[in-house]
Coordinates of C-alpha atoms in Angstrom, one line a residue:
M1 CA 62.7 120.0 44.6
A2 CA 61.7 116.4 45.4
R3 CA 63.5 114.6 48.2
R4 CA 65.4 111.5 47.2
P5 CA 64.7 108.3 49.1
L6 CA 67.4 107.0 51.4
P7 CA 69.6 104.2 50.1
R8 CA 68.3 100.7 50.9
I9 CA 71.4 99.9 52.9
L10 CA 70.7 102.8 55.3
S11 CA 66.9 102.2 55.6
S12 CA 67.3 98.5 56.4
G13 CA 70.6 98.6 58.3
S14 CA 69.0 98.4 61.7
D15 CA 67.2 95.2 60.8
R16 CA 70.3 93.6 59.5
I17 CA 72.2 94.6 62.7
A18 CA 69.5 93.1 64.9
R19 CA 69.5 89.8 62.9
S20 CA 73.3 89.7 63.1
R21 CA 73.1 90.1 66.9
E22 CA 70.5 87.3 67.1
I23 CA 72.6 85.0 65.0
A24 CA 75.7 85.7 67.1
R25 CA 73.7 85.1 70.4
T26 CA 72.4 81.8 69.0
A27 CA 75.8 80.7 68.0
A28 CA 77.2 81.5 71.4
D29 CA 74.5 79.6 73.2
S30 CA 75.0 76.6 70.9
A31 CA 78.8 76.7 71.5
T32 CA 78.2 76.9 75.3
D33 CA 76.0 73.8 75.2
V34 CA 78.5 71.9 73.1
L35 CA 81.5 72.9 75.2
H36 CA 79.7 72.5 78.5
P37 CA 81.6 69.3 79.5
L38 CA 85.0 70.9 78.7
I39 CA 84.0 74.1 80.7
T40 CA 83.0 71.9 83.6
L41 CA 86.3 70.0 83.5
T42 CA 88.4 73.2 83.2
R43 CA 86.6 74.7 86.2
G44 CA 87.1 71.5 88.3
L45 CA 90.8 71.3 87.4
R46 CA 91.3 75.0 88.4
K47 CA 89.6 74.3 91.8
L48 CA 91.7 71.2 92.3
A49 CA 94.9 73.1 91.6
A50 CA 93.9 75.9 94.0
T51 CA 93.2 73.3 96.7
A52 CA 96.6 71.6 96.2
R53 CA 98.4 75.0 96.2
A54 CA 96.6 76.0 99.5
R55 CA 97.5 72.7 101.2
W56 CA 101.1 73.0 100.1
A57 CA 101.3 76.5 101.5
A58 CA 99.8 75.3 104.8
T59 CA 102.3 72.4 105.1
P60 CA 105.1 73.2 107.5
K61 CA 108.6 73.5 106.0
E62 CA 110.0 70.5 107.9
R63 CA 107.2 68.3 106.5
R64 CA 107.4 69.3 102.8
G65 CA 110.3 67.0 102.0
P66 CA 108.6 63.8 103.3
T67 CA 105.3 64.9 101.6
L68 CA 107.1 65.5 98.3
F69 CA 108.8 62.1 98.5
L70 CA 105.5 60.4 99.2
V71 CA 103.9 62.0 96.2
A72 CA 106.8 61.0 94.0
A73 CA 106.5 57.4 95.2
C74 CA 102.8 57.3 94.4
V75 CA 103.4 58.6 90.9
L76 CA 106.1 56.0 90.4
V77 CA 103.9 53.1 91.6
L78 CA 101.1 54.3 89.2
A79 CA 103.5 54.4 86.3
L80 CA 104.6 50.8 86.9
V81 CA 101.2 49.3 87.6
P82 CA 99.4 48.1 84.4
Y83 CA 96.8 50.6 83.2
G84 CA 98.0 52.8 86.1
P85 CA 98.3 56.1 84.1
L86 CA 94.9 55.5 82.5
L87 CA 93.3 54.9 85.9
A88 CA 95.0 58.0 87.3
L89 CA 93.8 60.1 84.4
V90 CA 90.2 58.8 84.7
S91 CA 90.3 59.5 88.5
V92 CA 91.5 63.1 88.0
M93 CA 88.9 63.8 85.3
G94 CA 86.2 62.4 87.5
A95 CA 87.3 64.5 90.4
A96 CA 87.5 67.6 88.2
A97 CA 84.0 66.9 86.8
W98 CA 82.7 66.5 90.4
K99 CA 84.4 69.7 91.5
G100 CA 83.4 71.7 88.5
R101 CA 79.7 70.7 88.4
E102 CA 78.7 73.4 90.9
R103 CA 78.6 77.0 89.8
P104 CA 78.8 79.9 92.2
V105 CA 75.3 81.3 92.8
V106 CA 75.2 85.0 91.9
K107 CA 72.8 87.0 94.0
T108 CA 71.0 89.4 91.6
G109 CA 68.6 91.0 94.1
P110 CA 67.2 91.0 97.6
D111 CA 65.4 88.0 98.9
D112 CA 61.9 88.0 100.5
A113 CA 63.1 88.9 104.0
E114 CA 65.1 91.8 102.7
I115 CA 62.3 93.0 100.5
E116 CA 60.0 93.0 103.5
R117 CA 62.5 95.1 105.5
L118 CA 62.8 97.6 102.6
K119 CA 59.0 97.8 102.4
S120 CA 58.6 98.5 106.1
L121 CA 61.3 101.2 106.0
Y122 CA 59.6 102.8 103.0
E123 CA 56.3 102.9 104.8
A124 CA 57.9 104.4 107.8
L125 CA 59.4 107.3 105.7
V126 CA 56.1 108.1 104.0
P127 CA 54.8 110.6 106.6
Y128 CA 58.1 112.6 106.4
F129 CA 58.7 112.6 102.7
S130 CA 55.2 113.2 101.4
V131 CA 52.6 116.0 101.4
P132 CA 48.9 115.8 100.3
E133 CA 49.5 118.5 97.5
D134 CA 52.0 116.3 95.7
P135 CA 50.3 115.0 92.4
A136 CA 52.9 112.3 91.9
P137 CA 54.4 111.5 95.3
L138 CA 57.6 109.5 95.5
F139 CA 56.6 108.2 98.9
A140 CA 53.0 107.0 99.3
H141 CA 51.4 104.3 101.3
G142 CA 51.4 101.1 99.3
G143 CA 53.8 102.6 96.7
D144 CA 56.8 101.2 94.9
W145 CA 59.9 101.3 97.1
S146 CA 62.3 100.6 94.2
G147 CA 61.9 104.1 92.9
A148 CA 63.0 105.6 96.2
F149 CA 65.7 103.1 97.3
G150 CA 68.8 102.1 95.6
D151 CA 72.4 100.9 96.1
F152 CA 71.3 98.8 99.1
A153 CA 73.4 96.1 100.9
F154 CA 72.7 93.7 103.7
D155 CA 75.0 91.8 106.1
D156 CA 74.8 88.1 106.9
G157 CA 72.1 88.8 109.6
G158 CA 69.8 90.5 107.1
R159 CA 70.3 94.0 108.4
L160 CA 71.0 97.0 106.2
T161 CA 74.6 98.1 105.8
R162 CA 74.2 100.7 103.0
L163 CA 71.2 102.4 101.5
R164 CA 70.7 105.3 99.1
I165 CA 67.4 107.2 99.5
R166 CA 65.9 109.6 97.0
Y167 CA 63.6 112.1 98.6
P168 CA 61.4 114.9 97.1
A169 CA 62.8 118.4 96.5
Y170 CA 60.4 120.0 98.9
F171 CA 61.7 118.2 101.9
T172 CA 63.3 120.7 104.3
D173 CA 66.8 119.1 104.3
G174 CA 68.4 122.4 105.2
E175 CA 66.9 122.3 108.8
V176 CA 68.9 120.4 111.4
S177 CA 65.7 119.2 113.2
S178 CA 64.3 117.7 109.9
R179 CA 67.5 115.8 109.2
A180 CA 67.7 114.6 112.8
R181 CA 64.2 113.1 112.6
I182 CA 65.1 111.1 109.5
E183 CA 68.4 109.9 110.9
Q184 CA 66.8 108.8 114.2
L185 CA 64.1 106.9 112.2
L186 CA 66.7 105.1 110.0
H187 CA 68.8 104.3 113.0
A188 CA 65.9 102.7 114.8
K189 CA 64.6 100.8 111.8
S190 CA 67.9 99.6 110.5
G191 CA 69.2 98.1 113.8
R192 CA 70.7 99.7 116.9
G193 CA 74.1 99.1 118.4
R194 CA 75.9 100.1 115.3
E195 CA 77.4 103.5 114.2
Y196 CA 75.8 104.9 111.1
L197 CA 77.1 107.6 108.8
F198 CA 74.5 109.9 107.1
D199 CA 75.7 111.7 104.0
W200 CA 73.2 114.3 102.8
D201 CA 73.4 115.5 99.2
Q202 CA 71.1 118.5 99.3
E203 CA 71.8 119.4 95.7
G204 CA 70.8 116.0 94.3
N205 CA 68.1 115.3 97.0
E206 CA 69.8 112.0 98.0
L207 CA 70.7 110.6 101.4
V208 CA 73.3 107.8 101.7
M209 CA 73.2 105.8 104.9
S210 CA 76.2 103.4 105.6
V211 CA 77.4 101.4 108.6
L212 CA 80.9 102.4 109.8
P213 CA 83.4 99.7 110.9
A214 CA 84.7 100.0 114.4
L215 CA 88.0 101.8 114.9
P216 CA 90.9 99.5 115.8
T217 CA 91.8 99.4 119.5
T218 CA 95.1 97.4 118.9
I219 CA 97.4 100.5 118.7
A220 CA 99.3 101.2 121.9
A221 CA 101.5 104.1 123.0
Q222 CA 104.7 104.4 120.8
R223 CA 106.8 106.9 119.0
F224 CA 104.8 108.3 116.1
V225 CA 106.4 109.8 113.0
T226 CA 105.4 113.5 113.3
A227 CA 107.1 116.8 112.7
P228 CA 108.0 119.2 115.5
G229 CA 104.9 120.8 117.0
E230 CA 102.6 117.9 115.9
T231 CA 100.9 115.6 118.4
V232 CA 98.8 112.5 117.6
L233 CA 95.5 112.6 119.5
G234 CA 94.4 109.3 118.1
F235 CA 93.3 107.6 114.9
T236 CA 90.2 107.9 112.8
D237 CA 88.7 106.7 109.5
A238 CA 90.9 106.4 106.4
D239 CA 88.7 108.8 104.3
A240 CA 88.5 111.5 107.0
V241 CA 92.2 112.7 106.8
Q242 CA 94.7 112.9 104.0
R243 CA 97.8 111.3 105.6
T244 CA 98.8 108.1 107.4
V245 CA 101.6 107.2 109.8
P246 CA 103.3 103.8 110.3
V247 CA 102.3 102.2 113.5
L248 CA 103.0 98.9 115.3
A249 CA 99.7 97.3 116.3
A250 CA 98.9 94.0 118.0
D251 CA 98.2 92.5 114.5
G252 CA 101.5 93.8 113.0
E253 CA 102.8 96.9 111.3
K254 CA 100.4 99.0 109.2
D255 CA 99.6 102.5 108.2
A256 CA 96.9 104.2 110.2
P257 CA 95.2 107.6 109.6
P258 CA 96.0 109.9 112.6
V259 CA 94.2 112.9 114.1
V260 CA 97.2 115.4 114.3
W261 CA 97.0 118.4 116.6
R262 CA 99.4 121.2 115.8
T263 CA 100.7 123.5 118.5
G264 CA 103.1 126.4 118.5
P265 CA 103.2 130.0 117.4
R266 CA 101.4 129.2 114.1
S267 CA 98.7 127.0 115.5
T268 CA 95.1 128.2 115.5
E269 CA 94.2 125.8 118.2
P270 CA 97.0 126.0 120.7
H271 CA 95.1 124.6 123.7
L272 CA 92.9 121.5 124.2
L273 CA 89.9 120.5 126.3
A274 CA 89.0 116.8 126.7
V275 CA 85.7 115.8 128.3
G276 CA 84.4 112.4 129.0
Q277 CA 82.6 110.1 131.4
P278 CA 84.5 108.3 134.2
G279 CA 86.6 105.5 132.7
S280 CA 86.2 106.9 129.2
G281 CA 90.0 107.5 128.7
T282 CA 90.6 111.2 129.3
T283 CA 93.4 110.4 131.7
S284 CA 95.0 108.0 129.1
L285 CA 94.8 110.8 126.5
V286 CA 96.6 113.3 128.8
R287 CA 99.2 110.6 129.6
S288 CA 99.7 110.0 125.9
L289 CA 100.2 113.7 125.2
A290 CA 102.7 113.9 128.0
L291 CA 104.8 111.0 126.6
Q292 CA 104.8 112.7 123.2
A293 CA 105.7 116.1 124.6
L294 CA 108.6 115.0 126.8
P295 CA 111.2 114.4 124.0
H296 CA 110.9 118.0 122.8
G297 CA 109.7 120.0 125.9
D298 CA 109.0 120.3 129.6
V299 CA 105.8 119.0 131.2
L300 CA 104.0 120.3 134.3
V301 CA 101.3 117.9 135.5
I302 CA 98.5 118.9 138.0
E303 CA 96.2 116.1 139.0
G304 CA 93.0 117.2 140.8
S305 CA 91.6 113.8 141.6
G306 CA 94.7 112.8 143.6
T307 CA 94.6 109.1 142.6
G308 CA 98.2 108.9 141.5
E309 CA 97.5 108.3 137.8
Y310 CA 100.7 110.1 136.8
A311 CA 103.1 108.6 139.3
C312 CA 105.1 107.1 136.5
L313 CA 106.1 110.6 135.4
T314 CA 107.4 111.7 138.9
G315 CA 111.2 112.4 138.9
R316 CA 111.6 112.0 135.1
V317 CA 113.8 114.2 133.0
G318 CA 111.7 117.0 131.6
V319 CA 108.9 116.7 134.1
L320 CA 108.9 119.8 136.2
A321 CA 106.5 118.6 138.8
V322 CA 103.5 116.2 139.4
E323 CA 101.3 118.1 141.8
C324 CA 98.3 116.5 143.5
G325 CA 97.5 119.0 146.4
L326 CA 96.0 122.4 146.3
A327 CA 99.0 124.3 147.6
G328 CA 101.4 122.7 145.1
A329 CA 98.9 123.3 142.2
L330 CA 98.5 127.0 143.0
A331 CA 102.3 127.5 143.4
S332 CA 103.0 125.6 140.1
L333 CA 100.3 127.5 138.1
E334 CA 101.5 130.8 139.5
W335 CA 105.1 130.0 138.4
A336 CA 103.7 129.0 135.0
A337 CA 102.0 132.3 134.6
H338 CA 105.2 134.1 135.6
E339 CA 107.2 132.0 133.2
T340 CA 104.8 132.8 130.3
E341 CA 105.2 136.5 131.1
R342 CA 109.0 136.1 131.3
R343 CA 109.1 134.4 127.9
L344 CA 107.0 137.1 126.3
I345 CA 109.1 139.9 127.7
A346 CA 112.4 138.2 126.7
A347 CA 111.2 137.5 123.2
N348 CA 109.9 141.1 122.8
R349 CA 113.2 142.6 123.9
A350 CA 115.1 140.3 121.5
R351 CA 112.9 141.4 118.6
Q352 CA 113.3 145.0 119.5
A353 CA 117.1 144.6 119.6
G354 CA 117.0 142.8 116.2
H355 CA 118.2 139.5 117.7
P356 CA 116.5 136.0 117.5
A357 CA 114.5 134.9 120.5
P358 CA 116.4 133.3 123.3
E359 CA 116.7 129.5 123.3
D360 CA 115.0 129.2 126.7
T361 CA 111.8 130.8 125.2
K362 CA 111.7 128.3 122.4
R363 CA 111.5 125.1 124.4
P364 CA 107.8 124.1 124.6
L365 CA 106.1 124.1 128.0
W366 CA 103.1 121.8 128.5
I367 CA 100.7 122.4 131.4
L368 CA 98.5 119.3 131.8
L369 CA 95.6 119.9 134.2
D370 CA 93.4 116.9 135.0
R371 CA 90.1 117.4 136.9
P372 CA 90.5 121.1 137.8
S373 CA 86.9 121.2 139.3
V374 CA 88.1 119.2 142.3
L375 CA 90.8 121.7 143.0
G376 CA 88.3 124.5 142.6
H377 CA 86.0 123.1 145.2
L378 CA 88.9 122.7 147.6
A379 CA 90.1 126.3 146.9
A380 CA 86.6 127.6 147.6
A381 CA 86.4 125.7 150.9
A382 CA 89.8 127.0 152.0
G383 CA 89.1 130.6 150.9
R384 CA 91.9 130.5 148.3
P385 CA 91.8 131.5 144.6
D386 CA 90.6 129.0 142.0
P387 CA 93.5 127.4 140.1
Q388 CA 91.7 128.1 136.8
D389 CA 92.1 131.8 137.4
L390 CA 95.9 131.3 137.2
L391 CA 95.5 129.9 133.7
Q392 CA 94.4 133.1 132.1
V393 CA 97.9 134.2 131.1
P394 CA 99.1 130.8 129.7
L395 CA 95.8 130.5 127.8
R396 CA 95.7 133.9 126.4
H397 CA 99.4 134.3 125.6
G398 CA 100.6 130.8 125.5
R399 CA 100.8 130.4 121.8
A400 CA 103.4 133.2 121.4
A401 CA 105.3 131.9 124.4
Q402 CA 105.4 128.2 123.3
V403 CA 103.1 127.3 126.2
T404 CA 100.4 124.7 125.7
V405 CA 97.5 124.0 128.1
V406 CA 95.6 120.7 128.2
V407 CA 92.5 120.5 130.4
A408 CA 90.7 117.2 131.1
E409 CA 87.3 117.2 132.8
Q410 CA 84.2 115.0 133.3
F411 CA 80.7 115.8 132.0
D412 CA 79.3 116.2 135.5
S413 CA 81.7 119.0 136.2
V414 CA 81.9 120.8 132.9
D415 CA 79.8 123.7 134.3
A416 CA 82.6 124.4 136.8
L417 CA 85.1 125.3 134.0
S418 CA 85.8 129.0 133.8
E419 CA 84.9 131.1 130.8
T420 CA 88.6 131.6 130.0
V421 CA 89.1 127.9 129.7
R422 CA 86.0 127.5 127.5
T423 CA 87.0 130.3 125.2
H424 CA 90.7 129.6 124.6
T425 CA 90.5 125.7 124.3
R426 CA 89.6 125.5 120.6
A427 CA 90.7 122.0 120.2
R428 CA 88.1 119.7 121.7
V429 CA 87.8 116.0 122.4
V430 CA 84.8 114.0 123.7
L431 CA 85.4 110.5 124.9
G432 CA 83.1 107.7 126.0
H433 CA 79.3 107.3 125.6
A434 CA 77.5 110.7 125.4
S435 CA 74.3 111.9 123.9
P436 CA 74.3 114.0 120.7
A437 CA 73.3 117.0 122.8
Q438 CA 76.3 116.5 125.1
I439 CA 78.7 116.1 122.2
E440 CA 77.3 119.2 120.5
S441 CA 77.7 121.3 123.7
V442 CA 81.4 120.5 123.8
L443 CA 82.3 120.4 120.1
G444 CA 80.0 123.1 118.9
V445 CA 78.2 121.0 116.3
A446 CA 76.5 117.6 116.4
P447 CA 78.4 114.5 115.3
H448 CA 77.8 113.2 111.8
T449 CA 77.4 109.7 113.0
T450 CA 75.1 108.0 115.6
P451 CA 77.0 107.4 118.9
T452 CA 76.8 103.8 120.1
P453 CA 75.7 103.0 123.7
V454 CA 78.8 100.8 124.4
V455 CA 82.2 102.0 123.4
P456 CA 85.7 100.9 124.5
P457 CA 87.9 103.3 126.5
G458 CA 89.5 106.0 124.4
R459 CA 86.7 106.0 121.7
G460 CA 85.0 109.3 120.9
Y461 CA 85.1 112.4 118.7
A462 CA 87.6 115.2 118.1
R463 CA 87.2 118.6 116.5
L464 CA 90.1 121.0 115.9
G465 CA 88.8 124.6 115.8
T466 CA 86.2 125.0 113.1
G467 CA 87.1 121.8 111.3
P468 CA 84.9 118.7 110.8
V469 CA 84.0 116.3 113.6
L470 CA 86.3 113.2 113.4
R471 CA 85.8 109.9 115.0
L472 CA 88.7 109.2 117.4
Q473 CA 90.4 106.2 119.0
V474 CA 93.1 107.2 121.5
P475 CA 96.2 104.9 121.6
A476 CA 96.2 102.7 124.6
T477 CA 98.3 104.5 127.3
P478 CA 97.3 103.0 130.7
D479 CA 99.1 103.5 134.0
P480 CA 102.1 101.2 134.0
Y481 CA 101.9 100.8 137.8
D482 CA 98.3 99.6 137.7
D483 CA 97.8 95.9 138.4
A484 CA 95.1 95.7 135.8
T485 CA 97.4 96.8 133.0
S486 CA 98.6 94.2 130.6
E487 CA 102.2 93.4 130.3
A488 CA 102.4 94.5 126.7
H489 CA 100.9 97.9 127.4
R490 CA 103.0 98.3 130.6
R491 CA 106.3 97.7 128.6
A492 CA 105.1 100.0 125.8
V493 CA 104.6 102.9 128.3
L494 CA 107.8 102.3 130.3
E495 CA 109.9 102.3 127.1
L496 CA 108.6 105.8 126.3
L497 CA 109.4 107.3 129.7
P498 CA 112.6 109.3 129.9
E499 CA 115.3 108.5 132.4
R500 CA 115.1 109.5 136.0
Q501 CA 116.7 112.7 137.3
D502 CA 118.7 110.8 140.0
A503 CA 120.4 108.8 137.2
M504 CA 121.4 112.2 135.6
A505 CA 122.7 113.4 139.0
T506 CA 124.8 110.3 139.4
A507 CA 126.4 110.9 136.0
I508 CA 127.2 114.4 136.9
E509 CA 128.9 113.3 140.2
A510 CA 131.1 110.9 138.1
V511 CA 132.7 113.9 136.3
P512 CA 135.7 115.2 138.3
G513 CA 135.3 118.7 139.6
S514 CA 131.6 119.0 139.0
A515 CA 129.0 119.7 141.7
P516 CA 125.6 118.1 141.4
D517 CA 122.5 120.3 141.2
P518 CA 120.6 120.0 144.4
G519 CA 117.3 120.1 142.4
L520 CA 118.2 116.9 140.8
I521 CA 119.1 114.9 143.9
P522 CA 116.3 113.2 145.8
G523 CA 115.9 114.5 149.3
A524 CA 117.6 117.8 148.6
T525 CA 115.6 121.0 148.5
P526 CA 115.5 122.4 144.9
A527 CA 115.5 126.0 144.2
R528 CA 112.0 127.4 143.5
A529 CA 111.1 130.9 142.4
P530 CA 109.3 132.5 145.3
E531 CA 106.0 134.2 144.8
S532 CA 107.4 137.7 145.0
V533 CA 110.1 137.1 142.3
S534 CA 109.7 139.3 139.3
P535 CA 108.8 137.3 136.1
V536 CA 111.7 138.9 134.3
V537 CA 114.4 137.4 136.5
A538 CA 112.7 134.1 137.2
P539 CA 114.7 131.1 136.2
P540 CA 113.7 129.8 132.8
A541 CA 113.0 126.2 133.8
P542 CA 113.1 125.6 137.6
V543 CA 112.5 122.1 139.0
I544 CA 109.4 122.3 141.2
S545 CA 109.2 119.7 143.9
P546 CA 105.9 118.2 145.0
S547 CA 104.5 120.5 147.8
A548 CA 103.3 119.4 151.2
P549 CA 99.6 118.7 151.6
Q550 CA 97.4 121.6 152.4
P551 CA 95.7 121.3 155.9
G552 CA 92.0 121.2 155.9
P553 CA 89.5 119.1 153.9
G554 CA 90.5 117.5 150.7
P555 CA 92.5 114.6 149.3
V556 CA 96.0 114.0 150.5
P557 CA 98.6 114.3 147.7
R558 CA 99.6 110.8 146.7
H559 CA 103.1 110.2 145.5
A560 CA 103.3 106.4 145.4
P561 CA 106.8 104.8 145.6
V562 CA 108.0 104.1 142.1
P563 CA 108.6 100.3 141.6
A564 CA 111.4 99.0 139.6
E565 CA 110.8 99.0 135.8
G566 CA 112.6 95.7 135.3

């Protein structure tokens, strides 16, 4: 059976469509040429209106009335002058034509300097992304860079801010060392001093390099909107977490993405270890955690450096003790171990009897230990046990007993941390400038960005358990009694501090027939559980007074007088 030819309308339809498109394009170009003056005037009038609106918005309210009266007077004068309206119309049209004559220049591609930078980066990647056996190499000396690079962007200085790189499938992107070489090369060739994010798509054989903006440092200590058992370590990138909290920053109120650390019986990371260089902000982080924990629990602070960084917490409601000496630290940690055992025994007995856990076992207890290595050296010199040995019970059983341990140490003393502290502190924070190897030794994995050599205090990385590594900026929580602290930060910290215990004792004395607790009155000797007391009958929350200095070598405990907060 012979095939019938296609109808003429179907065989020549494509030619007619092409001619119709050409006619429409020609008509559009002709209309644009004819209406070009009108388009120019319209663009100029729009610019003049935008300028007038901006100036009116910038005019103060007390000057808007006189300005409006002056404009109305000018319009009235022009209306009364012969040929005034015509002259005004000609003037406005001339100004609109002058304003609308310039079109915004649309950049369609890289300039010569940017092309040279892309070419040099392409040549530098050739030895890593090419092999002699490749018949059609994507990277070759003198090759075309446009086939390998895409989605690139530059800043005002001509440096790359974003680049998408296609690499061959045989590149060993599954090896950490291979990826590290490429990241180091791109970091060096694209400009140092910035933090780069490298996103490897191993399935699609693509690498996206982008420059991360600096985290804001304008957020100070304040009450954060969190649930019970949640603590804000700091703030990170918006696309790294799935929630935001309202904060009050120096530039106004806004929503910031927090790094939330969850503690309590259901937490998988009940204890935290913070490591940093001197002046990196580890003490500010511990102080911030103490201020967030005080409204819902009790805090025991042990400062190994003995510099009085936590003097603002001394004598506050909820602060059991602020110890700076070896004797006080050992006694406080021994009591904390007994208290942990007491809570476990009480909760176990209540469960066996079919009753809920006692209330005194539900109140969180925070043990904040800053620079334990210093106390360890003093203990070794005095022939006494290391304070870290007393942390075994709170670290191992603290999650069930509502006991949280926070340890802060410096990089030069990380080796002095005991194996128990390293094992049970699954929440990790690294602050300050550190090499990728140092960050990996603390967090367990290398950071996904390139650390910058100069960072503000409180800037670093955080990792909760086996989660991803997050950039972190700790809220500014300086010592309010330090002379270098700004007035805004000082007031922010002082407003978060609870009232003093002497104020509570005064209120108790005002009640007829009530006797004040000697542990709440300055100068009186509070009741402390002795070392031989059984953990079952130990008081649930005794008030531990700062102990006397231990004779022998070591720093003298410093309890500076507390100045007036007004």
